PDB file of C-alpha atoms in Angstrom:
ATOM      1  CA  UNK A  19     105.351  99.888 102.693  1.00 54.00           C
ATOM      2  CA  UNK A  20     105.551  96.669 100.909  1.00 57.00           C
ATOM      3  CA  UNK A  21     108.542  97.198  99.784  1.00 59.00           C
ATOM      4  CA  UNK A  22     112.126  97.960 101.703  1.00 59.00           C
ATOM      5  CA  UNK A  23     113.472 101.979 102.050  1.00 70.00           C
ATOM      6  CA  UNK A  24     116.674 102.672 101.932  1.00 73.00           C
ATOM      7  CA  UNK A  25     118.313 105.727 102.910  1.00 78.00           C
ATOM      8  CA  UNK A  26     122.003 106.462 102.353  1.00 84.00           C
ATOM      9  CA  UNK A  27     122.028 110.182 103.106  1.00 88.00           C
ATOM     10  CA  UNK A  28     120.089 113.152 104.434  1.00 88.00           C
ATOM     11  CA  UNK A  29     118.684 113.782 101.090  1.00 87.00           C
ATOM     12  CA  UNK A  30     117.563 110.202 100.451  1.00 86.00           C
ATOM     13  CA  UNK A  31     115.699 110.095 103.456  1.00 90.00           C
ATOM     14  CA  UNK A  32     114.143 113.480 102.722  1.00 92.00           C
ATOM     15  CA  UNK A  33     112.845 112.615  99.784  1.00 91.00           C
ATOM     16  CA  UNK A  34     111.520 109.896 101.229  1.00 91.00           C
ATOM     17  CA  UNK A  35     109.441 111.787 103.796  1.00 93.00           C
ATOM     18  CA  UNK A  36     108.109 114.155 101.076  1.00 95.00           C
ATOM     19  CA  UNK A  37     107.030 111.337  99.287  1.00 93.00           C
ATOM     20  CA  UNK A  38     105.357 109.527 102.107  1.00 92.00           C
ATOM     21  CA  UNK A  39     103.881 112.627 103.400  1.00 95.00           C
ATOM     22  CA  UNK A  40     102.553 112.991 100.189  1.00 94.00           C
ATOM     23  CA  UNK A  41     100.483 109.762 100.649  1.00 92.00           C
ATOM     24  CA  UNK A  42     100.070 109.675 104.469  1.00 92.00           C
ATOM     25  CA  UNK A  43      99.015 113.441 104.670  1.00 92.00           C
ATOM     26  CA  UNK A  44      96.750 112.955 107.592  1.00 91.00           C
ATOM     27  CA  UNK A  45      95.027 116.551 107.966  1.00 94.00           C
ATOM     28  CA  UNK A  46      95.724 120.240 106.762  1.00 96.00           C
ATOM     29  CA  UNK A  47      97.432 121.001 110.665  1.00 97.00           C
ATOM     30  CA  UNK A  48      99.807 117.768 109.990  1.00 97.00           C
ATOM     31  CA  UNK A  49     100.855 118.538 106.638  1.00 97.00           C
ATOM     32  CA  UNK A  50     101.393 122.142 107.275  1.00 98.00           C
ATOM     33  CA  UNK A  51     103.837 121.371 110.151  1.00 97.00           C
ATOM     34  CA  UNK A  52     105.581 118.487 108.595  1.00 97.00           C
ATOM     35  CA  UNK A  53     105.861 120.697 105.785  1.00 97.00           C
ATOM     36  CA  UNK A  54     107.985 123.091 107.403  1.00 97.00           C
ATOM     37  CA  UNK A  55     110.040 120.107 108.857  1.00 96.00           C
ATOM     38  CA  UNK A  56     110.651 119.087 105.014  1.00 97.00           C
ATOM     39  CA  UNK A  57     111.123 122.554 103.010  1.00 98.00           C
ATOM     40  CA  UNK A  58     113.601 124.404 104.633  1.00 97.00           C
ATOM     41  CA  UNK A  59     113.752 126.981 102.215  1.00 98.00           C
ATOM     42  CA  UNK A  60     109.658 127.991 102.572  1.00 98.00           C
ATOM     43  CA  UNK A  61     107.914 129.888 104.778  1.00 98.00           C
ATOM     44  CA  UNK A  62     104.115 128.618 105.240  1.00 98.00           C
ATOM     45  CA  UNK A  63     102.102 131.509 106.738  1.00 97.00           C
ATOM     46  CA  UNK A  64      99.476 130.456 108.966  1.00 96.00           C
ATOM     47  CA  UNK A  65      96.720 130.778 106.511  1.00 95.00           C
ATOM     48  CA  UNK A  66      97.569 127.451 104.749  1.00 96.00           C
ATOM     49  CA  UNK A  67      96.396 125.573 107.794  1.00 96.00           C
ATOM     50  CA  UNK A  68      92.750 126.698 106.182  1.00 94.00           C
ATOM     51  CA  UNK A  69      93.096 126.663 102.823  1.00 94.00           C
ATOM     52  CA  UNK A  70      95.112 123.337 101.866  1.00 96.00           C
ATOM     53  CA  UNK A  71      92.007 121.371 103.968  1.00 93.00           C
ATOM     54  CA  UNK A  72      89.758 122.469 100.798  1.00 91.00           C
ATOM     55  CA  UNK A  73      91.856 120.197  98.465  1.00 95.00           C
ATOM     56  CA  UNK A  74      93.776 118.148 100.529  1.00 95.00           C
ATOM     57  CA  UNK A  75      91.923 114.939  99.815  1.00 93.00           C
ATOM     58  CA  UNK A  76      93.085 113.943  95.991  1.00 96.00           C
ATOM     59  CA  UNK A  77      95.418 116.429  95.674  1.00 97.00           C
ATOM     60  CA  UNK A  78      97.882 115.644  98.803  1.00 97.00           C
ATOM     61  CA  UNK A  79     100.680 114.515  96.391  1.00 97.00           C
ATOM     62  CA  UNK A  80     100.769 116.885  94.067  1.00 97.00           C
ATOM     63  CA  UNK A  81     100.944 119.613  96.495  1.00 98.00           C
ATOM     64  CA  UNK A  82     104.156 117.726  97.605  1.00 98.00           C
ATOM     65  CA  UNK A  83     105.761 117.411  93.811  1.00 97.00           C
ATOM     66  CA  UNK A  84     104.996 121.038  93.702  1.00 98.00           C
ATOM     67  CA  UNK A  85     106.860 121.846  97.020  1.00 98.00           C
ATOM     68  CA  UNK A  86     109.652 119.968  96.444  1.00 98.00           C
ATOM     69  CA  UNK A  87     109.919 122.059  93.337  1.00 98.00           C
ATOM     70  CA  UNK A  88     109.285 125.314  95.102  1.00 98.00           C
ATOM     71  CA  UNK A  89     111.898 124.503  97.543  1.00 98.00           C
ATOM     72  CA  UNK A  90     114.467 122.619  95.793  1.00 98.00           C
ATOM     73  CA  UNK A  91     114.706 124.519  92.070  1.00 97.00           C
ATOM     74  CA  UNK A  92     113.582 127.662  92.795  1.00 98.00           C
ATOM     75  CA  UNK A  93     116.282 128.898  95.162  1.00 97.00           C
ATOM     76  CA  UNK A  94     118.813 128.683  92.663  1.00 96.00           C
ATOM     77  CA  UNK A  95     117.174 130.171  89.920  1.00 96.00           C
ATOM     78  CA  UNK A  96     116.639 133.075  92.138  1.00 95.00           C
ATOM     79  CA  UNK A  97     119.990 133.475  92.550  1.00 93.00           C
ATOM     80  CA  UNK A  98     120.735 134.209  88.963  1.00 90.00           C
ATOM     81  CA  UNK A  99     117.568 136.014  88.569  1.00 83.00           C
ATOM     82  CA  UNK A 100     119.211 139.366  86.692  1.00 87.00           C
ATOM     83  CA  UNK A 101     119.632 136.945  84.444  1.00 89.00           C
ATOM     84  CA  UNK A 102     116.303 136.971  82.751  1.00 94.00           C
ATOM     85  CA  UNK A 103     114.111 139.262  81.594  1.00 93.00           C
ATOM     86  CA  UNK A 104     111.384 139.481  83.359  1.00 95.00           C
ATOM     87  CA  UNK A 105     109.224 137.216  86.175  1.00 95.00           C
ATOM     88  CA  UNK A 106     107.202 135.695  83.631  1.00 96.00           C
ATOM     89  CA  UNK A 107     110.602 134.553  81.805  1.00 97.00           C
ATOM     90  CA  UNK A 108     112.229 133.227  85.334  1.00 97.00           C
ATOM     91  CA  UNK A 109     108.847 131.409  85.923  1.00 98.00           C
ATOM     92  CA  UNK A 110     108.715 129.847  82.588  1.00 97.00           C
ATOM     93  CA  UNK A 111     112.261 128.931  83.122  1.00 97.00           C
ATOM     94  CA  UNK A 112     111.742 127.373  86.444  1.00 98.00           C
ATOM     95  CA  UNK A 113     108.460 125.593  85.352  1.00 98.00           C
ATOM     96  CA  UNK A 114     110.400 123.649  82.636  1.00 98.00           C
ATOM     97  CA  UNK A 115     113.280 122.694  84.951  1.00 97.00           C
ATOM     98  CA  UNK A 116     110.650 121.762  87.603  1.00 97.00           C
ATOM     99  CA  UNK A 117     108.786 119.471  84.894  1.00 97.00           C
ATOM    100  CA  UNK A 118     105.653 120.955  86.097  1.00 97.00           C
ATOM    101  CA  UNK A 119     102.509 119.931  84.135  1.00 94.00           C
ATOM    102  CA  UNK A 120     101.635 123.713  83.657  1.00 96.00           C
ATOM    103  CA  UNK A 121     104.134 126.505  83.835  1.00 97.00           C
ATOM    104  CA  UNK A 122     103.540 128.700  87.089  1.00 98.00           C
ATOM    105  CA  UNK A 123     102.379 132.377  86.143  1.00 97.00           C
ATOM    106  CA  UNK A 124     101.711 135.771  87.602  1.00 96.00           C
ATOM    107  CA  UNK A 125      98.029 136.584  88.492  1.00 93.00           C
ATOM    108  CA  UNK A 126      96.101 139.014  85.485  1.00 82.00           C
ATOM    109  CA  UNK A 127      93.859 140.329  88.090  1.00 81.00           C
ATOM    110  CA  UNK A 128      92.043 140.368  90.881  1.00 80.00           C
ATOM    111  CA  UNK A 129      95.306 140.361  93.267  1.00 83.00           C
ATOM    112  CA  UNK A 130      93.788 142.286  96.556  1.00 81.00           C
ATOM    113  CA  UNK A 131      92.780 138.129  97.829  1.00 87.00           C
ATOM    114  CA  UNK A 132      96.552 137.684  97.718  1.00 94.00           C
ATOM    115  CA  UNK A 133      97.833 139.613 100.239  1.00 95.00           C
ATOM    116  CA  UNK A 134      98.870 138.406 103.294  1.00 96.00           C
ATOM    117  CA  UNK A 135     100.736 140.279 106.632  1.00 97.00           C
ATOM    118  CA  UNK A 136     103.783 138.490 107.889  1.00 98.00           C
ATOM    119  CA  UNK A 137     106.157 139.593 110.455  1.00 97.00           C
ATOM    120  CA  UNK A 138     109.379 140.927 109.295  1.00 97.00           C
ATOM    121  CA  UNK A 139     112.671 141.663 110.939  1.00 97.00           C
ATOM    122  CA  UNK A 140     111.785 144.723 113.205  1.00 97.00           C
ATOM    123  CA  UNK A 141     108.780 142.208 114.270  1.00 97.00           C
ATOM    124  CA  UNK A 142     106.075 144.581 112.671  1.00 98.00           C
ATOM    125  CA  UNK A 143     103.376 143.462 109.866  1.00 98.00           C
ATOM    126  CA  UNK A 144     104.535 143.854 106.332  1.00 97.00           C
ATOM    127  CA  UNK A 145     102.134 143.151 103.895  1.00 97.00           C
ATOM    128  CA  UNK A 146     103.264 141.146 100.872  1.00 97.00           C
ATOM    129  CA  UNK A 147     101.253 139.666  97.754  1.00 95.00           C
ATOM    130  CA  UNK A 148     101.615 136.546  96.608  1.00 96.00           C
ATOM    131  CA  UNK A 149     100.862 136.886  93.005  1.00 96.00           C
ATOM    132  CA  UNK A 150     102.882 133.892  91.353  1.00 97.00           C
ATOM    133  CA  UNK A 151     101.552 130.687  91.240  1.00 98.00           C
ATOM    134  CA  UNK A 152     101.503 126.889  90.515  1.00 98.00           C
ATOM    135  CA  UNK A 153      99.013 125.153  88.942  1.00 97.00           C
ATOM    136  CA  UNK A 154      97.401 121.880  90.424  1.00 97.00           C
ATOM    137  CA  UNK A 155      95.239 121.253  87.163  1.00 96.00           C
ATOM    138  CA  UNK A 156      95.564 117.330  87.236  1.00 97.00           C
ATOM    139  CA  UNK A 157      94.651 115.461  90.723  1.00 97.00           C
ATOM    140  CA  UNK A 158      96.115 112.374  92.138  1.00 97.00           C
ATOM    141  CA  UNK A 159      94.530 110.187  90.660  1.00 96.00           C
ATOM    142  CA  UNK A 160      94.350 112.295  86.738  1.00 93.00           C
ATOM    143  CA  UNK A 161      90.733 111.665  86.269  1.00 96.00           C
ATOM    144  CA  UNK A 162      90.494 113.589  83.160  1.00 95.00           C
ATOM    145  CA  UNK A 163      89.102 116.647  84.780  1.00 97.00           C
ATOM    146  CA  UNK A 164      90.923 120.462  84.666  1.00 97.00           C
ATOM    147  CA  UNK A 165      91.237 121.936  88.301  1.00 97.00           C
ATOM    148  CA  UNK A 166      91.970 125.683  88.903  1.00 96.00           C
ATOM    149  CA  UNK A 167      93.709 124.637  92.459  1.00 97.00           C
ATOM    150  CA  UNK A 168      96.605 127.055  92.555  1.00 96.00           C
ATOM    151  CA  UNK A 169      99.538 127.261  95.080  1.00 97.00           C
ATOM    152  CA  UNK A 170     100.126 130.811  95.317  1.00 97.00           C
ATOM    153  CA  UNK A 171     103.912 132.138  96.518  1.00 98.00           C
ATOM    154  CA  UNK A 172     106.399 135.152  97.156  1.00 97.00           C
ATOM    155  CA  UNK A 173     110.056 134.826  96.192  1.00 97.00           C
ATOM    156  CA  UNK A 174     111.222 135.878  99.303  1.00 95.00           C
ATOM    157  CA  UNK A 175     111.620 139.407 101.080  1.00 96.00           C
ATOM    158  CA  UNK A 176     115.267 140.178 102.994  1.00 95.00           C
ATOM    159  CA  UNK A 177     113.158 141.734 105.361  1.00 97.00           C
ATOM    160  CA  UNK A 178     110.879 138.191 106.147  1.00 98.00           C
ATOM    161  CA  UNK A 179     112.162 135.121 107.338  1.00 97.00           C
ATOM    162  CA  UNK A 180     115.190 135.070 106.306  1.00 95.00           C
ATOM    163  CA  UNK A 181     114.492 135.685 102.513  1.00 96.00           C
ATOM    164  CA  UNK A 182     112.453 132.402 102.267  1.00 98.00           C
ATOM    165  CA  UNK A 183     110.101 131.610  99.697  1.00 98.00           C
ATOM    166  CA  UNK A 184     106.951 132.592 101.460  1.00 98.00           C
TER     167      UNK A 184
END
């Protein structure tokens, strides 16, 4: 860096890993695992090892910004979920306190390429669909052009990891 970093406090020096992982990515097995160094509150199943190389390369920031949302905001909003309507409403919400450029949605259709097995508490596979999403519709670099790169997520199962975000 050409400048100095200072970090006061555990969450000053997080965000400045997220932010130079954003930029110093490396490759899809790096991120991944210095992902789950960085979002404590996420589980990454192994499945993103694959599909995060696709747009890694002009995208690698915003898939941070859109962590740091996932793992930071949402948590809390969960925790007064009976508090809205619906999902749709609690994603809305959380898309405008996340200042995302889109707000995160539900998928209309097509929903049998979301589901993924993950381990659960009595260590047997428990399927689990991962229907809402993020959208990554501006790259790095906002060239102009629309992408349909989504980050697709659970909110969390008692039965999986501890209730993480998965």
């Amino acid at each position: 860096a050409n400048e100095n970093q200072i970090i006061y406090d555990k969450g000053s020096w997080l965000k400045f890993r997220r932010h130079h992982l954003g930029l110093f990515f490396g490759y899809s097995k790096y991120l991944i695992d210095e992902c789950k160094k960085y979002f404590s509150e996420l589980f990454f199943h192994d499945n993103n090892y694959n599909s995060v190389g696709k747009i890694l390369d002009g995208f690698s920031s915003k898939i941070i910004i859109h962590l740091v949302a996932l793992n930071d905001k949402l948590p809390d909003i969960l925790k007064k979920s009976n508090t809205f309507k619906n999902h749709t409403d609690l994603l809305n919400y959380f898309s405008r306190e996340s200042s995302l450029e889109e707000d995160a949605t539900l998928q209309g259709s097509d929903k049998g390429k979301l589901k993924f097995s993950f381990i659960n508490e009595d260590n047997n596979m428990e399927d689990v669909i991962c229907e809402p999403h993020m959208k990554l519709c501006s790259n790095d670099s906002s060239d102009g052009h629309y992408y349909y790169n989504r980050i697709y997520f659970y909110f969390g199962k008692k039965s999986i990891e501890k209730s993480k975000i998965l």
